[in-house]
Amino acid sequence: MDSTAVKDQEPFHWQTSIAYKTKDKIVVRGYDLNELIGHVSFTEMAYLVWRGELPPESHVKMLDALLVSMAEHAFSPSSAACRLVASGGVPLHVGVAGGMLAIGALHGTADRPAELFRDAVDRTQREGLSREQVAVKVAGEARKAGRRLPGFHHAQHIIDPRTARMLTLADEYGISGQYVAMARAIEAATEEFWGRRIYLNGPGAMGAICMDMGFDVELIKGVFLLSRTVSLVAHTYEEQHREKGWRASSNASIVQPLDLSLQKPDFYDGPRDRPLPKRRGGSR
Amino acid sequence: MDSTAVKDQEPFHWQTSIAYKTKDKIVVRGYDLNELIGHVSFTEMAYLVWRGELPPESHVKMLDALLVSMAEHAFSPSSAACRLVASGGVPLHVGVAGGMLAIGALHGTADRPAELFRDAVDRTQREGLSREQVAVKVAGEARKAGRRLPGFHHAQHIIDPRTARMLTLADEYGISGQYVAMARAIEAATEEFWGRRIYLNGPGAMGAICMDMGFDVELIKGVFLLSRTVSLVAHTYEEQHREKGWRASSNASIVQPLDLSLQKPDFYDGPRDRPLPKRRGGSR
Amino acid sequence: MDSTAVKDQEPFHWQTSIAYKTKDKIVVRGYDLNELIGHVSFTEMAYLVWRGELPPESHVKMLDALLVSMAEHAFSPSSAACRLVASGGVPLHVGVAGGMLAIGALHGTADRPAELFRDAVDRTQREGLSREQVAVKVAGEARKAGRRLPGFHHAQHIIDPRTARMLTLADEYGISGQYVAMARAIEAATEEFWGRRIYLNGPGAMGAICMDMGFDVELIKGVFLLSRTVSLVAHTYEEQHREKGWRASSNASIVQPLDLSLQKPDFYDGPRDRPLPKRRGGSR
Amino acid sequence: MDSTAVKDQEPFHWQTSIAYKTKDKIVVRGYDLNELIGHVSFTEMAYLVWRGELPPESHVKMLDALLVSMAEHAFSPSSAACRLVASGGVPLHVGVAGGMLAIGALHGTADRPAELFRDAVDRTQREGLSREQVAVKVAGEARKAGRRLPGFHHAQHIIDPRTARMLTLADEYGISGQYVAMARAIEAATEEFWGRRIYLNGPGAMGAICMDMGFDVELIKGVFLLSRTVSLVAHTYEEQHREKGWRASSNASIVQPLDLSLQKPDFYDGPRDRPLPKRRGGSR
């Protein structure tokens, strides 16, 4: 609020610490892009661009696992939105961006549980309490206030199948630390206040694991966005190639039934269930 | 155009061949998501979600290289757009989507050179001509009509530094086939019509290589979108953490000078130039 | 394609002919904004900003009628998309923008029929044919090629109720000219080729009328966009205030049934049908 | 958080109170759309769609004035963003939506001052204080906490030229009530805490006036969005018709100088300053 604000300034350029280019080269966080190409994986590249340094090996494996976890989830607000946008007759990138707009404070929210776990861990220091004591406070306060715990519960899965897999790998890769521990403690503490366990969901696990990898809370949303872009490209592309446009059928439901015992899943016509080949690491 | 279109239909669900979920599992192209997590890289996952099958090893390395190539390019219409959107005071995902909207027919256009190469290769069959003969026709016709050749020339680089690196890897991985060959032939043919060589640019190389990997032309845009999402997350995040919002300075230029000999690059304050560590495959 | 393109340029500013501002005033197309406020209607302002001059009285009335015609159409790809985006937990403007992305080449396409009518009128000159002769050619060629005629047919209405009202006013206000006449001629000509009349729809009428008002074809899409923004604001706002977020119900259909005789319209709970008050110009 | 959430539901339709359509008619807030067309202005239509009832005459004039006030403001984050998006090569509606994404919490924020004034007016009741007493508290608390007062100060204008004009009309039309009074009281109270007056800006005036018209706080953002869509259409269209795409000039500044005495305004090439014709209500 400065009365001199309208004074015209000396010319200057927008500033960044991410990258620069000249006529002859592109330099990303200090590395020549051409050295990176062929030597680092896309996952490593994302980590470098976002955080400024190449990741340690355990972080590469973990980030790969996280990005795979959230890359596809069938119909959701974002995949449905990208299909509706696509049905209006737009280029691929517009459908993808339209779907991404839906990934707001209630969808793909790995950053919000991350914030919850950060604040909870801070409380152990600030209030001189054990992890379990803080977890009980966090769960109890939320329940009393009628607030949802971000990162817990999944309306479609109840027990999100991704969570256990993600946490197992975080343990195996030596990533799990105080934030994953706090997430588990809060899950355990829910039983007392809800009368049943409220389970950590996939984005919740992603938030805790990213915190233990040292990600800034607000950057964690970016991990989800990159991951889900895979899905949005596929759904927009499929919509454009299978449908006629202007979705206006009066009795079409976006979301498929979850209880497949009730009916033949006529909404899915991709490959039948199949095991991952052994050479890929599959168990079968 | 059917007069019965307003008849109300039986209830049905949106259809897809990408994935389905139940209460207990998520199945992507036939594979249980939990088997994929930890066993395939994010790059492999993207390939699977988009194309329905896991990639052969050479495709994994090539797709990784392509995704790294386009992940960051300093300031461009999309990174500038995401920063302006961010400066209006929005959540991260909105800045990213806003930047993505700029990746239209004139930006990140790997799909358009892919189409050019597809049509050129088709002409060798249809018109019974050699690759070089078609290349000369393609270049000559474009020049005569005053049309740009999609995938050739880069206003900032003239000789795009990424191209040679990308093509070398495509050769090395055994990917290069008739589309890469056609891209090279057209580049060679430009000399005759422009009086100097018009060089294949990075998106042009991406388009040719993706064609030789069997990607559908229209899906190639998706490869660029996924890659550049890395950059859009970084630029949006940086804008939100370094700037005050509402970019309104009257003498700020978005794009930095390319001739760094002219001035100290005061617009870049990231890490200084550094070699890629040897253990990463760096030459130094 | 100029080899000097990487030379760094002298500083300059983006150029525009729309408006400028100083510390003390805002000037739009030559008029001081403060003189416009209170003296021109919003519709007149839109016309001025877009076309550079204030509209004649007949254009004000007609543009008002067009903007009212397309301001709300219950559920469509754009209103459904804005609701899905909103359900992800985003600010109002993000839902509105997300809905707008769906207004592509197959939705709100007043510009495409405008182009059809422009080309058809050009043919009367170029080919020395009467309006009716050209109309027969346009309809016949489209039918033969299996192409849809942009601006004709509406899957939900068959006979779009807005069309007659819009054309009646265009006649009454003295706007209807050669483009409206051509639209009517093409509609009449469809009978011969489809075996029944394919009716001009609302966006088709908008396109013809805007052409007779002298709008540039590509600006006509902007008329639709402004109009439908009213709807997108209302649907996003309603979604945010009535729904809980993350629309995931497995049996919810977006689009309501059109044959209301079949069932109680339980999907609509706004005001019951009512006449427009006489003092507003209503007939009752 | 209900364990029965995965039970599949009976089919139902999305609900709305805004509008419905049948094969034969479109009904908006109870009125047949065809009765509205030609009988209500676009401004009245927006009011009806948003608020459910047609506006009284004073509200029509006021809403028209507000929509005109914010329809164009030369270069800003949103108009610059729409141009960058357009420069990537996209359809008109994508540029407009891209620009709209920038209208976030720091841009076009009429809703945020509205909230400030609502809370301040509530405090007069709750704390039994006079308007002036509350105004002093609001200003003093913000200054002490180092918070900006939403709706006050404009970095480019200092004294926003729109404010006085908007408030004068609000007085003249009999709209000004307790919210406008509170806005004025807070402006007066700033002098004590900042050592100079911090002026109510245009969006701040819009917020206060909309509150006195009975708008819901969160809907006020929609008034700004509709208004500014006029500008975004014009800037996107101009970019597409005057520029070559891919804005990459290294020394182009987006925002023009505000002190025109310093240089010839070579960035503006629209009509020269001109008076509004007398028959339009102009003073000259």
mmCIF file with all atom_site columns, C-alpha atoms in Angstrom, chain D residues 61-193:
data_model
loop_
_atom_site.group_PDB
_atom_site.id
_atom_site.type_symbol
_atom_site.label_atom_id
_atom_site.label_alt_id
_atom_site.label_comp_id
_atom_site.label_asym_id
_atom_site.label_entity_id
_atom_site.label_seq_id
_atom_site.pdbx_PDB_ins_code
_atom_site.Cartn_x
_atom_site.Cartn_y
_atom_site.Cartn_z
_atom_site.occupancy
_atom_site.B_iso_or_equiv
_atom_site.pdbx_formal_charge
_atom_site.auth_seq_id
_atom_site.auth_comp_id
_atom_site.auth_asym_id
_atom_site.auth_atom_id
_atom_site.pdbx_PDB_model_num
ATOM 1   C CA . LYS D 1 61  ? -30.160 0.298   -13.244 1.00 0.00 ? 61  LYS D CA 1
ATOM 2   C CA . MET D 1 62  ? -27.668 -0.392  -10.487 1.00 0.00 ? 62  MET D CA 1
ATOM 3   C CA . LEU D 1 63  ? -26.711 -3.844  -11.743 1.00 0.00 ? 63  LEU D CA 1
ATOM 4   C CA . ASP D 1 64  ? -26.265 -2.434  -15.255 1.00 0.00 ? 64  ASP D CA 1
ATOM 5   C CA . ALA D 1 65  ? -23.943 0.232   -13.841 1.00 0.00 ? 65  ALA D CA 1
ATOM 6   C CA . LEU D 1 66  ? -21.931 -2.337  -11.892 1.00 0.00 ? 66  LEU D CA 1
ATOM 7   C CA . LEU D 1 67  ? -21.583 -4.665  -14.856 1.00 0.00 ? 67  LEU D CA 1
ATOM 8   C CA . VAL D 1 68  ? -20.428 -1.760  -17.032 1.00 0.00 ? 68  VAL D CA 1
ATOM 9   C CA . SER D 1 69  ? -17.921 -0.641  -14.378 1.00 0.00 ? 69  SER D CA 1
ATOM 10  C CA . MET D 1 70  ? -15.946 -3.871  -14.379 1.00 0.00 ? 70  MET D CA 1
ATOM 11  C CA . ALA D 1 71  ? -16.346 -4.908  -18.020 1.00 0.00 ? 71  ALA D CA 1
ATOM 12  C CA . GLU D 1 72  ? -12.937 -3.654  -19.153 1.00 0.00 ? 72  GLU D CA 1
ATOM 13  C CA . HIS D 1 73  ? -9.749  -2.587  -17.379 1.00 0.00 ? 73  HIS D CA 1
ATOM 14  C CA . ALA D 1 74  ? -7.032  -2.867  -20.070 1.00 0.00 ? 74  ALA D CA 1
ATOM 15  C CA . PHE D 1 75  ? -4.196  -5.224  -19.080 1.00 0.00 ? 75  PHE D CA 1
ATOM 16  C CA . SER D 1 76  ? -4.531  -7.160  -15.856 1.00 0.00 ? 76  SER D CA 1
ATOM 17  C CA . PRO D 1 77  ? -3.616  -10.717 -14.805 1.00 0.00 ? 77  PRO D CA 1
ATOM 18  C CA . SER D 1 78  ? -6.765  -12.100 -16.447 1.00 0.00 ? 78  SER D CA 1
ATOM 19  C CA . SER D 1 79  ? -6.519  -10.252 -19.749 1.00 0.00 ? 79  SER D CA 1
ATOM 20  C CA . ALA D 1 80  ? -2.806  -11.033 -19.972 1.00 0.00 ? 80  ALA D CA 1
ATOM 21  C CA . ALA D 1 81  ? -3.470  -14.693 -19.159 1.00 0.00 ? 81  ALA D CA 1
ATOM 22  C CA . CYS D 1 82  ? -6.168  -15.018 -21.814 1.00 0.00 ? 82  CYS D CA 1
ATOM 23  C CA . ARG D 1 83  ? -3.770  -13.590 -24.388 1.00 0.00 ? 83  ARG D CA 1
ATOM 24  C CA . LEU D 1 84  ? -0.994  -15.992 -23.468 1.00 0.00 ? 84  LEU D CA 1
ATOM 25  C CA . VAL D 1 85  ? -3.398  -18.911 -23.616 1.00 0.00 ? 85  VAL D CA 1
ATOM 26  C CA . ALA D 1 86  ? -4.688  -17.656 -26.972 1.00 0.00 ? 86  ALA D CA 1
ATOM 27  C CA . SER D 1 87  ? -1.121  -17.344 -28.232 1.00 0.00 ? 87  SER D CA 1
ATOM 28  C CA . GLY D 1 88  ? -0.741  -21.109 -27.774 1.00 0.00 ? 88  GLY D CA 1
ATOM 29  C CA . GLY D 1 89  ? -3.280  -21.641 -30.538 1.00 0.00 ? 89  GLY D CA 1
ATOM 30  C CA . VAL D 1 90  ? -6.682  -22.384 -29.007 1.00 0.00 ? 90  VAL D CA 1
ATOM 31  C CA . PRO D 1 91  ? -10.363 -21.702 -29.744 1.00 0.00 ? 91  PRO D CA 1
ATOM 32  C CA . LEU D 1 92  ? -11.909 -18.481 -28.403 1.00 0.00 ? 92  LEU D CA 1
ATOM 33  C CA . HIS D 1 93  ? -13.706 -20.104 -25.482 1.00 0.00 ? 93  HIS D CA 1
ATOM 34  C CA . VAL D 1 94  ? -10.466 -21.598 -24.175 1.00 0.00 ? 94  VAL D CA 1
ATOM 35  C CA . GLY D 1 95  ? -8.748  -18.228 -24.036 1.00 0.00 ? 95  GLY D CA 1
ATOM 36  C CA . VAL D 1 96  ? -11.734 -16.743 -22.212 1.00 0.00 ? 96  VAL D CA 1
ATOM 37  C CA . ALA D 1 97  ? -11.816 -19.592 -19.676 1.00 0.00 ? 97  ALA D CA 1
ATOM 38  C CA . GLY D 1 98  ? -8.053  -19.386 -19.224 1.00 0.00 ? 98  GLY D CA 1
ATOM 39  C CA . GLY D 1 99  ? -8.316  -15.700 -18.410 1.00 0.00 ? 99  GLY D CA 1
ATOM 40  C CA . MET D 1 100 ? -11.188 -16.334 -16.031 1.00 0.00 ? 100 MET D CA 1
ATOM 41  C CA . LEU D 1 101 ? -9.067  -18.757 -14.028 1.00 0.00 ? 101 LEU D CA 1
ATOM 42  C CA . ALA D 1 102 ? -6.908  -15.789 -12.981 1.00 0.00 ? 102 ALA D CA 1
ATOM 43  C CA . ILE D 1 103 ? -9.874  -14.043 -11.333 1.00 0.00 ? 103 ILE D CA 1
ATOM 44  C CA . GLY D 1 104 ? -9.081  -15.586 -7.966  1.00 0.00 ? 104 GLY D CA 1
ATOM 45  C CA . ALA D 1 105 ? -8.784  -14.351 -4.411  1.00 0.00 ? 105 ALA D CA 1
ATOM 46  C CA . LEU D 1 106 ? -6.550  -11.420 -5.432  1.00 0.00 ? 106 LEU D CA 1
ATOM 47  C CA . HIS D 1 107 ? -8.325  -10.246 -8.598  1.00 0.00 ? 107 HIS D CA 1
ATOM 48  C CA . GLY D 1 108 ? -11.910 -9.112  -9.106  1.00 0.00 ? 108 GLY D CA 1
ATOM 49  C CA . THR D 1 109 ? -12.579 -9.695  -5.465  1.00 0.00 ? 109 THR D CA 1
ATOM 50  C CA . ALA D 1 110 ? -15.880 -7.914  -4.875  1.00 0.00 ? 110 ALA D CA 1
ATOM 51  C CA . ASP D 1 111 ? -16.970 -10.808 -2.677  1.00 0.00 ? 111 ASP D CA 1
ATOM 52  C CA . ARG D 1 112 ? -14.169 -10.368 -0.159  1.00 0.00 ? 112 ARG D CA 1
ATOM 53  C CA . PRO D 1 113 ? -14.912 -6.734  0.747   1.00 0.00 ? 113 PRO D CA 1
ATOM 54  C CA . ALA D 1 114 ? -18.600 -7.724  0.826   1.00 0.00 ? 114 ALA D CA 1
ATOM 55  C CA . GLU D 1 115 ? -17.707 -10.221 3.515   1.00 0.00 ? 115 GLU D CA 1
ATOM 56  C CA . LEU D 1 116 ? -15.737 -7.574  5.388   1.00 0.00 ? 116 LEU D CA 1
ATOM 57  C CA . PHE D 1 117 ? -18.702 -5.181  5.340   1.00 0.00 ? 117 PHE D CA 1
ATOM 58  C CA . ARG D 1 118 ? -21.148 -7.910  6.338   1.00 0.00 ? 118 ARG D CA 1
ATOM 59  C CA . ASP D 1 119 ? -19.029 -8.872  9.304   1.00 0.00 ? 119 ASP D CA 1
ATOM 60  C CA . ALA D 1 120 ? -18.573 -5.220  10.284  1.00 0.00 ? 120 ALA D CA 1
ATOM 61  C CA . VAL D 1 121 ? -22.306 -4.532  10.117  1.00 0.00 ? 121 VAL D CA 1
ATOM 62  C CA . ASP D 1 122 ? -22.920 -7.659  12.178  1.00 0.00 ? 122 ASP D CA 1
ATOM 63  C CA . ARG D 1 123 ? -20.554 -6.311  14.799  1.00 0.00 ? 123 ARG D CA 1
ATOM 64  C CA . THR D 1 124 ? -22.591 -3.155  15.290  1.00 0.00 ? 124 THR D CA 1
ATOM 65  C CA . GLN D 1 125 ? -25.401 -5.422  16.460  1.00 0.00 ? 125 GLN D CA 1
ATOM 66  C CA . ARG D 1 126 ? -23.341 -7.988  18.264  1.00 0.00 ? 126 ARG D CA 1
ATOM 67  C CA . GLU D 1 127 ? -21.095 -5.565  20.083  1.00 0.00 ? 127 GLU D CA 1
ATOM 68  C CA . GLY D 1 128 ? -23.596 -2.719  20.472  1.00 0.00 ? 128 GLY D CA 1
ATOM 69  C CA . LEU D 1 129 ? -21.313 -0.240  18.758  1.00 0.00 ? 129 LEU D CA 1
ATOM 70  C CA . SER D 1 130 ? -21.938 2.559   16.291  1.00 0.00 ? 130 SER D CA 1
ATOM 71  C CA . ARG D 1 131 ? -20.916 2.207   12.642  1.00 0.00 ? 131 ARG D CA 1
ATOM 72  C CA . GLU D 1 132 ? -18.029 4.580   13.181  1.00 0.00 ? 132 GLU D CA 1
ATOM 73  C CA . GLN D 1 133 ? -16.831 2.712   16.239  1.00 0.00 ? 133 GLN D CA 1
ATOM 74  C CA . VAL D 1 134 ? -16.813 -0.582  14.364  1.00 0.00 ? 134 VAL D CA 1
ATOM 75  C CA . ALA D 1 135 ? -15.113 1.052   11.367  1.00 0.00 ? 135 ALA D CA 1
ATOM 76  C CA . VAL D 1 136 ? -12.295 2.271   13.600  1.00 0.00 ? 136 VAL D CA 1
ATOM 77  C CA . LYS D 1 137 ? -11.909 -1.191  15.096  1.00 0.00 ? 137 LYS D CA 1
ATOM 78  C CA . VAL D 1 138 ? -11.872 -2.876  11.672  1.00 0.00 ? 138 VAL D CA 1
ATOM 79  C CA . ALA D 1 139 ? -9.281  -0.491  10.269  1.00 0.00 ? 139 ALA D CA 1
ATOM 80  C CA . GLY D 1 140 ? -7.143  -0.500  13.390  1.00 0.00 ? 140 GLY D CA 1
ATOM 81  C CA . GLU D 1 141 ? -7.157  -4.275  13.769  1.00 0.00 ? 141 GLU D CA 1
ATOM 82  C CA . ALA D 1 142 ? -6.141  -4.772  10.131  1.00 0.00 ? 142 ALA D CA 1
ATOM 83  C CA . ARG D 1 143 ? -3.337  -2.231  10.373  1.00 0.00 ? 143 ARG D CA 1
ATOM 84  C CA . LYS D 1 144 ? -2.054  -3.727  13.599  1.00 0.00 ? 144 LYS D CA 1
ATOM 85  C CA . ALA D 1 145 ? -2.051  -7.245  12.147  1.00 0.00 ? 145 ALA D CA 1
ATOM 86  C CA . GLY D 1 146 ? -0.406  -6.053  8.931   1.00 0.00 ? 146 GLY D CA 1
ATOM 87  C CA . ARG D 1 147 ? -3.410  -7.314  6.949   1.00 0.00 ? 147 ARG D CA 1
ATOM 88  C CA . ARG D 1 148 ? -4.682  -5.639  3.796   1.00 0.00 ? 148 ARG D CA 1
ATOM 89  C CA . LEU D 1 149 ? -8.262  -4.453  3.900   1.00 0.00 ? 149 LEU D CA 1
ATOM 90  C CA . PRO D 1 150 ? -9.995  -6.253  1.028   1.00 0.00 ? 150 PRO D CA 1
ATOM 91  C CA . GLY D 1 151 ? -11.683 -3.741  -1.278  1.00 0.00 ? 151 GLY D CA 1
ATOM 92  C CA . PHE D 1 152 ? -9.329  -0.886  -0.377  1.00 0.00 ? 152 PHE D CA 1
ATOM 93  C CA . HIS D 1 153 ? -6.327  0.492   -2.279  1.00 0.00 ? 153 HIS D CA 1
ATOM 94  C CA . HIS D 1 154 ? -5.544  0.006   -5.947  1.00 0.00 ? 154 HIS D CA 1
ATOM 95  C CA . ALA D 1 155 ? -1.859  -0.274  -6.838  1.00 0.00 ? 155 ALA D CA 1
ATOM 96  C CA . GLN D 1 156 ? -2.356  1.219   -10.280 1.00 0.00 ? 156 GLN D CA 1
ATOM 97  C CA . HIS D 1 157 ? -4.799  4.020   -9.443  1.00 0.00 ? 157 HIS D CA 1
ATOM 98  C CA . ILE D 1 158 ? -4.341  4.765   -5.733  1.00 0.00 ? 158 ILE D CA 1
ATOM 99  C CA . ILE D 1 159 ? -7.707  6.573   -5.975  1.00 0.00 ? 159 ILE D CA 1
ATOM 100 C CA . ASP D 1 160 ? -9.702  4.189   -8.169  1.00 0.00 ? 160 ASP D CA 1
ATOM 101 C CA . PRO D 1 161 ? -11.620 6.462   -10.552 1.00 0.00 ? 161 PRO D CA 1
ATOM 102 C CA . ARG D 1 162 ? -14.600 4.072   -10.703 1.00 0.00 ? 162 ARG D CA 1
ATOM 103 C CA . THR D 1 163 ? -15.441 4.235   -7.021  1.00 0.00 ? 163 THR D CA 1
ATOM 104 C CA . ALA D 1 164 ? -16.910 7.727   -6.803  1.00 0.00 ? 164 ALA D CA 1
ATOM 105 C CA . ARG D 1 165 ? -19.001 7.197   -9.913  1.00 0.00 ? 165 ARG D CA 1
ATOM 106 C CA . MET D 1 166 ? -20.380 3.904   -8.632  1.00 0.00 ? 166 MET D CA 1
ATOM 107 C CA . LEU D 1 167 ? -21.240 5.273   -5.198  1.00 0.00 ? 167 LEU D CA 1
ATOM 108 C CA . THR D 1 168 ? -22.873 8.395   -6.650  1.00 0.00 ? 168 THR D CA 1
ATOM 109 C CA . LEU D 1 169 ? -25.195 6.206   -8.710  1.00 0.00 ? 169 LEU D CA 1
ATOM 110 C CA . ALA D 1 170 ? -25.917 3.969   -5.721  1.00 0.00 ? 170 ALA D CA 1
ATOM 111 C CA . ASP D 1 171 ? -27.008 7.074   -3.815  1.00 0.00 ? 171 ASP D CA 1
ATOM 112 C CA . GLU D 1 172 ? -29.006 8.398   -6.779  1.00 0.00 ? 172 GLU D CA 1
ATOM 113 C CA . TYR D 1 173 ? -30.835 5.087   -7.326  1.00 0.00 ? 173 TYR D CA 1
ATOM 114 C CA . GLY D 1 174 ? -31.653 4.793   -3.634  1.00 0.00 ? 174 GLY D CA 1
ATOM 115 C CA . ILE D 1 175 ? -29.565 1.647   -3.219  1.00 0.00 ? 175 ILE D CA 1
ATOM 116 C CA . SER D 1 176 ? -26.998 2.871   -0.701  1.00 0.00 ? 176 SER D CA 1
ATOM 117 C CA . GLY D 1 177 ? -27.719 1.471   2.734   1.00 0.00 ? 177 GLY D CA 1
ATOM 118 C CA . GLN D 1 178 ? -25.835 0.202   5.725   1.00 0.00 ? 178 GLN D CA 1
ATOM 119 C CA . TYR D 1 179 ? -23.147 -1.621  3.746   1.00 0.00 ? 179 TYR D CA 1
ATOM 120 C CA . VAL D 1 180 ? -22.213 1.358   1.579   1.00 0.00 ? 180 VAL D CA 1
ATOM 121 C CA . ALA D 1 181 ? -22.237 3.474   4.731   1.00 0.00 ? 181 ALA D CA 1
ATOM 122 C CA . MET D 1 182 ? -19.923 1.015   6.437   1.00 0.00 ? 182 MET D CA 1
ATOM 123 C CA . ALA D 1 183 ? -17.567 1.014   3.442   1.00 0.00 ? 183 ALA D CA 1
ATOM 124 C CA . ARG D 1 184 ? -17.376 4.807   3.633   1.00 0.00 ? 184 ARG D CA 1
ATOM 125 C CA . ALA D 1 185 ? -16.842 4.715   7.384   1.00 0.00 ? 185 ALA D CA 1
ATOM 126 C CA . ILE D 1 186 ? -13.980 2.251   7.104   1.00 0.00 ? 186 ILE D CA 1
ATOM 127 C CA . GLU D 1 187 ? -12.342 4.364   4.391   1.00 0.00 ? 187 GLU D CA 1
ATOM 128 C CA . ALA D 1 188 ? -12.557 7.394   6.677   1.00 0.00 ? 188 ALA D CA 1
ATOM 129 C CA . ALA D 1 189 ? -11.116 5.398   9.564   1.00 0.00 ? 189 ALA D CA 1
ATOM 130 C CA . THR D 1 190 ? -8.024  4.369   7.617   1.00 0.00 ? 190 THR D CA 1
ATOM 131 C CA . GLU D 1 191 ? -6.534  7.851   7.890   1.00 0.00 ? 191 GLU D CA 1
ATOM 132 C CA . GLU D 1 192 ? -5.910  7.438   11.565  1.00 0.00 ? 192 GLU D CA 1
ATOM 133 C CA . PHE D 1 193 ? -3.983  4.194   11.163  1.00 0.00 ? 193 PHE D CA 1
#
